[in-house]
Coordinates of C-alpha atoms in Angstrom, one line a residue:
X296 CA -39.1 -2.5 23.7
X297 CA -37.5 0.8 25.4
X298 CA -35.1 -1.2 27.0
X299 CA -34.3 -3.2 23.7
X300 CA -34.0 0.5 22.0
X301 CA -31.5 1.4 24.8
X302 CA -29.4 -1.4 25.5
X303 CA -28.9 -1.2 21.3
X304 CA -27.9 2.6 21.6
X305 CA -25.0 1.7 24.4
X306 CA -23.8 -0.9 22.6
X307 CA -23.5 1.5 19.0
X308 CA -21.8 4.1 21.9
X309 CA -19.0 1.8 23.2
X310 CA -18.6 -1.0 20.1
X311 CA -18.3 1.0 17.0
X312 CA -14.8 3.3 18.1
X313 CA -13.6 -0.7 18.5
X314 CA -13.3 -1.0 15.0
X315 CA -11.1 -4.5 13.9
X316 CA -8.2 -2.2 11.5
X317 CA -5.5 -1.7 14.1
X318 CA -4.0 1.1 11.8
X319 CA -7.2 3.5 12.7
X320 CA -6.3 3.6 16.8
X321 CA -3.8 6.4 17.0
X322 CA -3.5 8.5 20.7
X323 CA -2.6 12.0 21.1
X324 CA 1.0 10.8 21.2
X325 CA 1.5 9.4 18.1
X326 CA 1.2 5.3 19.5
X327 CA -1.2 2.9 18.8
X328 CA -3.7 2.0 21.0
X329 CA -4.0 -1.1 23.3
X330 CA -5.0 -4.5 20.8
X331 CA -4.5 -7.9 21.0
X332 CA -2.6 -9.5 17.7
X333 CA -3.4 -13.4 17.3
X334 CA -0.4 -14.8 16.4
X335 CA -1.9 -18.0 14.7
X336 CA -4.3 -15.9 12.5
X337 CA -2.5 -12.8 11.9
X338 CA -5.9 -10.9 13.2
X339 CA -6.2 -7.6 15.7
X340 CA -8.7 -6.6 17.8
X341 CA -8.7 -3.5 20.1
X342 CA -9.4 -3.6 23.7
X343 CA -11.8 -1.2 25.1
X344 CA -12.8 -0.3 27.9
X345 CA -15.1 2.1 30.2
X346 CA -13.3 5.8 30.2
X347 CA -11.1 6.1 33.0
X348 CA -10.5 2.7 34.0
X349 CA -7.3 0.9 34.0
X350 CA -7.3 -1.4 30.4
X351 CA -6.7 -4.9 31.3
X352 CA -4.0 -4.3 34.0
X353 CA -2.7 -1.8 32.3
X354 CA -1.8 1.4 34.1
X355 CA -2.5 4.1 31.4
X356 CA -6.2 5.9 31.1
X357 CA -8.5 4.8 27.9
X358 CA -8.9 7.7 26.3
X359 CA -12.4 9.2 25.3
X360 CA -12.9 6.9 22.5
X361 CA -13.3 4.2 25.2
X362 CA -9.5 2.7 23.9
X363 CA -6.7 2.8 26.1
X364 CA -3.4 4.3 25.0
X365 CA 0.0 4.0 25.6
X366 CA 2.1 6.6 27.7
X367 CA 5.7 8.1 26.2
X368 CA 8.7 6.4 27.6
X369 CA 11.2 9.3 27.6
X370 CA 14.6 9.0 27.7
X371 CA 16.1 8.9 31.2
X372 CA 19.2 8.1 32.6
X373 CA 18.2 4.8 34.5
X374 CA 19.6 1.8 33.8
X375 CA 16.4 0.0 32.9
X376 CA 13.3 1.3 31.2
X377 CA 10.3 -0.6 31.1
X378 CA 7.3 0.2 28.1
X379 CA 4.2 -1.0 29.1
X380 CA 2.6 -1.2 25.8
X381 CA 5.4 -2.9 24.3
X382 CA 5.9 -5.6 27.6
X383 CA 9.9 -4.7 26.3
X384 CA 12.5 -4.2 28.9
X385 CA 15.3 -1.5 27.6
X386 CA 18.6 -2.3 29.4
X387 CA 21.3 0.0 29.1
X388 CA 25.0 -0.8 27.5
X389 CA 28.2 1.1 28.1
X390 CA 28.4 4.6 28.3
X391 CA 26.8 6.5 25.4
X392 CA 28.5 6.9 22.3
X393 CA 30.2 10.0 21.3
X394 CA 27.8 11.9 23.4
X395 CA 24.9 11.7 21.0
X396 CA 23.7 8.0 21.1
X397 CA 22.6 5.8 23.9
X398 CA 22.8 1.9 23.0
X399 CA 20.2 -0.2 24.9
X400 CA 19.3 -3.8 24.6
X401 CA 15.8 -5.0 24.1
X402 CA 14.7 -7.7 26.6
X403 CA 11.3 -8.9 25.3
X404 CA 9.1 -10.3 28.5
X405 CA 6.8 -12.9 28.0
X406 CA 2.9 -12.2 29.0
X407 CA 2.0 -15.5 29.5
X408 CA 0.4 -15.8 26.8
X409 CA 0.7 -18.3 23.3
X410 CA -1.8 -17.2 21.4
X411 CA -1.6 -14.0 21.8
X412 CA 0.1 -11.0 22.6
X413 CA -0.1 -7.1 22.3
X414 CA 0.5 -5.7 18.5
X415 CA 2.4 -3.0 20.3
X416 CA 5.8 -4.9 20.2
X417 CA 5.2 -6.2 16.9
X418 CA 3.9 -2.7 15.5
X419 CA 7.1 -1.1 17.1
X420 CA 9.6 -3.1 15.5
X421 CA 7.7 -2.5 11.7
X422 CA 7.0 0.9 12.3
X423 CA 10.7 1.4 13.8
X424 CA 12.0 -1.2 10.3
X425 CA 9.5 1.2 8.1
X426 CA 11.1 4.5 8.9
X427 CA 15.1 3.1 9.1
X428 CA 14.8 1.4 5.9
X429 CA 12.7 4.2 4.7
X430 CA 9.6 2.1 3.2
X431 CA 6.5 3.2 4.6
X432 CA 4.5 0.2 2.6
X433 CA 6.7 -2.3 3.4
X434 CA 5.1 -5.5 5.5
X435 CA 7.8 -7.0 7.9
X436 CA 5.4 -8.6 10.3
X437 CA 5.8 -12.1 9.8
X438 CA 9.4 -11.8 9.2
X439 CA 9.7 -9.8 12.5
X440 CA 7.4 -12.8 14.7
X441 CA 9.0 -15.1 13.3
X442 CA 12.5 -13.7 14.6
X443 CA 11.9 -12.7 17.7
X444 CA 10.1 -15.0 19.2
X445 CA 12.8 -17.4 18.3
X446 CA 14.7 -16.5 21.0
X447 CA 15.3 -13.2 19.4
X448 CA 18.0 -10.6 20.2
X449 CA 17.8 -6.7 19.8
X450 CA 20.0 -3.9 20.2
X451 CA 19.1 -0.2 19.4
X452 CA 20.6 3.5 19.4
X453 CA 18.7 6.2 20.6
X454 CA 19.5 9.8 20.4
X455 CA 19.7 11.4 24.1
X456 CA 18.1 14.6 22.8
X457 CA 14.6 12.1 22.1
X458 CA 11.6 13.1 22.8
X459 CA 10.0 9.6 23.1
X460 CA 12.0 6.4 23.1
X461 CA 10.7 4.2 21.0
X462 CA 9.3 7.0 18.1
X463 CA 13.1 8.0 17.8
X464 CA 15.0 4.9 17.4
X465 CA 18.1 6.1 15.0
X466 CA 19.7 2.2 14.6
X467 CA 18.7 -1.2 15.3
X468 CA 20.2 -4.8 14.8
X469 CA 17.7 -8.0 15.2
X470 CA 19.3 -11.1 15.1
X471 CA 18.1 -15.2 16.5
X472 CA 19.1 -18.2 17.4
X473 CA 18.1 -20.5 14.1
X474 CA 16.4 -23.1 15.2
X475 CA 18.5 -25.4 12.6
X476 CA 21.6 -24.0 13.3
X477 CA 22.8 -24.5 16.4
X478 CA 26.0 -22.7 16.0
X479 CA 24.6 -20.0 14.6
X480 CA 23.3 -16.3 15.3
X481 CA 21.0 -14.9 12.1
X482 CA 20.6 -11.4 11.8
X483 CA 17.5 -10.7 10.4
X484 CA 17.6 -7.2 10.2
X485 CA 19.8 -4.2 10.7
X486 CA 19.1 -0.6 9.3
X487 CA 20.2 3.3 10.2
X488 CA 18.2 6.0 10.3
X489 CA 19.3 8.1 7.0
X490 CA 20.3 11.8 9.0
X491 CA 22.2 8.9 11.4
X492 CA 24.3 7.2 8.6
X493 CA 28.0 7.2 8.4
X494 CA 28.6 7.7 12.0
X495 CA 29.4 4.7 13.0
X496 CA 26.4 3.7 14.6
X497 CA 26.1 0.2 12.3
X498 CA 29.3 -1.0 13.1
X499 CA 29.2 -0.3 16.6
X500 CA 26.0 -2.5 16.9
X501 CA 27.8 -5.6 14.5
X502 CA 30.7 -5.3 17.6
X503 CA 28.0 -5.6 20.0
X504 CA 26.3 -8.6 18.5
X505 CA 30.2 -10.2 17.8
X506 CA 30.7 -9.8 21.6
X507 CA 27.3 -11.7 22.4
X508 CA 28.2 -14.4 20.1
X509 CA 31.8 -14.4 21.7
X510 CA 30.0 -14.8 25.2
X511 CA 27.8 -17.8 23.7
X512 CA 30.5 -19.8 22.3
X513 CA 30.2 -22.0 25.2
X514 CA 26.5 -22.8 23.8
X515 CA 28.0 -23.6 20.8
X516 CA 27.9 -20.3 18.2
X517 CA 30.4 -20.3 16.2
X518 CA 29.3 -17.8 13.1
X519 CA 27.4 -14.9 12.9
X520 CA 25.3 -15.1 9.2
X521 CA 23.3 -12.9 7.3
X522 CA 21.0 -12.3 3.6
X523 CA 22.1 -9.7 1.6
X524 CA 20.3 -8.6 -1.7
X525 CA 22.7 -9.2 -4.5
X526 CA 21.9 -5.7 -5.9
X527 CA 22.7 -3.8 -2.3
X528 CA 26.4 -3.6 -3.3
X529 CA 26.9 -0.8 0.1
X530 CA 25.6 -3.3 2.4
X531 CA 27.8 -6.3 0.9
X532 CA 30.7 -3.8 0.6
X533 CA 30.2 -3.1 4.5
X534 CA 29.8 -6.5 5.7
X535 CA 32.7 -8.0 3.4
X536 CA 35.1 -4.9 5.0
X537 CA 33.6 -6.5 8.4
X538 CA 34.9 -9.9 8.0
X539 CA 31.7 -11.6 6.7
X540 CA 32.0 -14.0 3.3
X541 CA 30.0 -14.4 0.7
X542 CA 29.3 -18.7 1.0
X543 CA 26.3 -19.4 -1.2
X544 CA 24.1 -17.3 -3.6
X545 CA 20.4 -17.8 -3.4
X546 CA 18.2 -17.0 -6.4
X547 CA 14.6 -16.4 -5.8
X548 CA 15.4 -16.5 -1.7
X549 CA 12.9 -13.8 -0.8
X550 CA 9.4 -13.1 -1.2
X551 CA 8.3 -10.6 -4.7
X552 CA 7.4 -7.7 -2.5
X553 CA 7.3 -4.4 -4.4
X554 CA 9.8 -3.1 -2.1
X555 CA 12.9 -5.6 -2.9
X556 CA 14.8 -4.6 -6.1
X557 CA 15.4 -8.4 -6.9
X558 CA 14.7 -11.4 -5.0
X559 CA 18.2 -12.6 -5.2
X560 CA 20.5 -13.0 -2.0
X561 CA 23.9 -13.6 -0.8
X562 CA 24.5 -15.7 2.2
X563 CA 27.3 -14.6 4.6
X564 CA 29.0 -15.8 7.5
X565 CA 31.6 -14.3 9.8
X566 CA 33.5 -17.3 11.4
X567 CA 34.6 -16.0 15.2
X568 CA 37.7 -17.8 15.4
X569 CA 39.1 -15.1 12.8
X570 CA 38.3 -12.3 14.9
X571 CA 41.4 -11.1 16.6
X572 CA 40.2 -7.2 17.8
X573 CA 36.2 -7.1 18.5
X574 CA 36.7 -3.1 18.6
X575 CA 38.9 -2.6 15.8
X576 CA 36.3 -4.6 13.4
X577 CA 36.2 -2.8 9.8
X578 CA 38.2 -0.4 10.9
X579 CA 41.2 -1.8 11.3
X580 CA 42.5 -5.0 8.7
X581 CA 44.6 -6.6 11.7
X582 CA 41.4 -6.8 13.3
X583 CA 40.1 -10.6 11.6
X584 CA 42.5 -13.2 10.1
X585 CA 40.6 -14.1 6.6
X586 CA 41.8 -17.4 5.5
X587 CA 42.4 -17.1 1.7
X588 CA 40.6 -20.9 1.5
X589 CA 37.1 -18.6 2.7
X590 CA 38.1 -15.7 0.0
X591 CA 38.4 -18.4 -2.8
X592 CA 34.9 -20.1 -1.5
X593 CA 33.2 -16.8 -2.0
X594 CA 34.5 -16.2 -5.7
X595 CA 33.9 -20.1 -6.1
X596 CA 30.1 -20.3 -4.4
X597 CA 29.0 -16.4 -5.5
X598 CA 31.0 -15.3 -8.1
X599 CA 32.0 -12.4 -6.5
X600 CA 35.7 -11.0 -5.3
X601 CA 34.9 -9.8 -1.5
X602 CA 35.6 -6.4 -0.5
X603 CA 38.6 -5.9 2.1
X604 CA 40.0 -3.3 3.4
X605 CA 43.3 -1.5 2.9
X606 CA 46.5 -2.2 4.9

């Protein structure tokens, strides 16, 4: 009976910090603690583990709620920074831009695993979504999974005067390989942090997905498309100034979240054969050759007289 009594009072001690709502593990640095997201069920559970002890072959201490947390990755001027939690790879591009930004592509590594894998990557890229798009309640999970792990494709900006790398993430582009498209890169989301907007951040990371779909073309991309909500008229503006064309409208496209002002979208497409000056792109109009045919299908298709910019 003692022994019953005790063996019930160590398991109250190490099971109930390990509570199943992933949202209630946060460390002393502001991340998430370690937890294992099924991808099939859309579940979490949090790994614990005896104080001091490495947390499933991960390096960092569990903290003193018997959950292990995360280290900060802080900026550096290596080539290639690895987070732990995140199992993502960030590989510097180019030399920083204007001497405030440092652009780094996202290389997600696999942990051999198919069911499941650590929140940590998923609960960066909504939490990084979240803030850029500013909408705290906004649920981008399965629109995230469902991205990158089809052969998905990241860039991001970071300021250099960050504190923590992944908390300070000021733009970010997402895009994938459709898996019924072949010659086709989908971006799936793009955003800029609000004090960051206007600096050119945005359009420098549409160049640097043009110039990965310009390397791919020998696999067979040809376009670069996106959804646009037919009530953001900056984005369409932007992307329309970019090259892109409206080629079909979409009612009722996306999901009646709260957070969208109309389900309603635009479907774009920027055709690479018109791009004449990656660099120059909606900057300069000598930059892409629009074929009048692709203005006329847009006004035709979406009822809408693209955007272009002034010669």
């Amino acid at each position: 009976m003692f022994l019953s009594i005790c063996f019930a009072l160590l398991l109250l001690i190490v099971i109930v910090p390990c509570k199943s709502d992933y949202s209630v593990y946060y460390c002393s640095n502001g991340r998430p603690a370690f937890s294992i997201f099924n991808v099939s069920t859309f579940t979490f559970s949090a790994q614990c583990s005896i104080p001091g002890r490495s947390c499933y072959g991960k390096k960092g201490k569990c903290s003193k709620e018997y959950l292990c947390c995360p280290r900060t990755l802080k900026m550096s001027s290596k080539l290639q920074l690895y987070d732990r939690a995140t199992n993502i790879k960030f590989i510097r591009i180019g030399i920083d831009y204007k001497n405030a930004h440092r652009l780094y592509e996202l290389n997600l590594l696999s942990n051999n695993s198919i069911m499941y894998d650590s929140y940590q990557r998923w609960f960066f890229f909504e939490k990084t979504l979240r803030d850029l798009f500013e909408m705290p309640n906004a649920r981008f999970w399965y629109a995230i999974i469902n991205c990158m792990q089809n052969n998905g494709i990241a860039y991001v900006f970071v300021p250099l005067n960050a504190t923590s790398i992944t908390a300070n993430i000021s733009a970010i582009i997402i895009l994938t390989r459709q898996k019924n498209s072949f010659d086709n890169l989908y971006i799936c989301h793009m955003a800029t942090r609000k004090e960051y907007r206007r600096q050119g951040l945005g359009t420098h990371l549409l160049q640097q997905s043009i110039y990965r779909a310009l390397n791919e073309q020998q696999n067979g991309i040809k376009y670069i498309s996106l959804h646009v909500n037919t009530l953001n008229t900056i984005a369409l503006e932007f992307y329309e100034k970019c090259g892109w064309r409206c080629y079909e409208y979409l009612p009722k496209y996306l999901d009646p979240e709260p957070h969208h002002t109309t389900n309603h979208v635009y479907a774009l497409k920027l055709n690479l054969d018109n791009v004449k000056n990656v660099t120059g792109l909606c900057r300069d109009p000598d930059a892409i050759d629009i074929k009048q045919s692709d203005n006329e299908k847009s006004i035709e298709n979406c009822n809408r007289i693209p955007t272009q910019l002034e010669k």
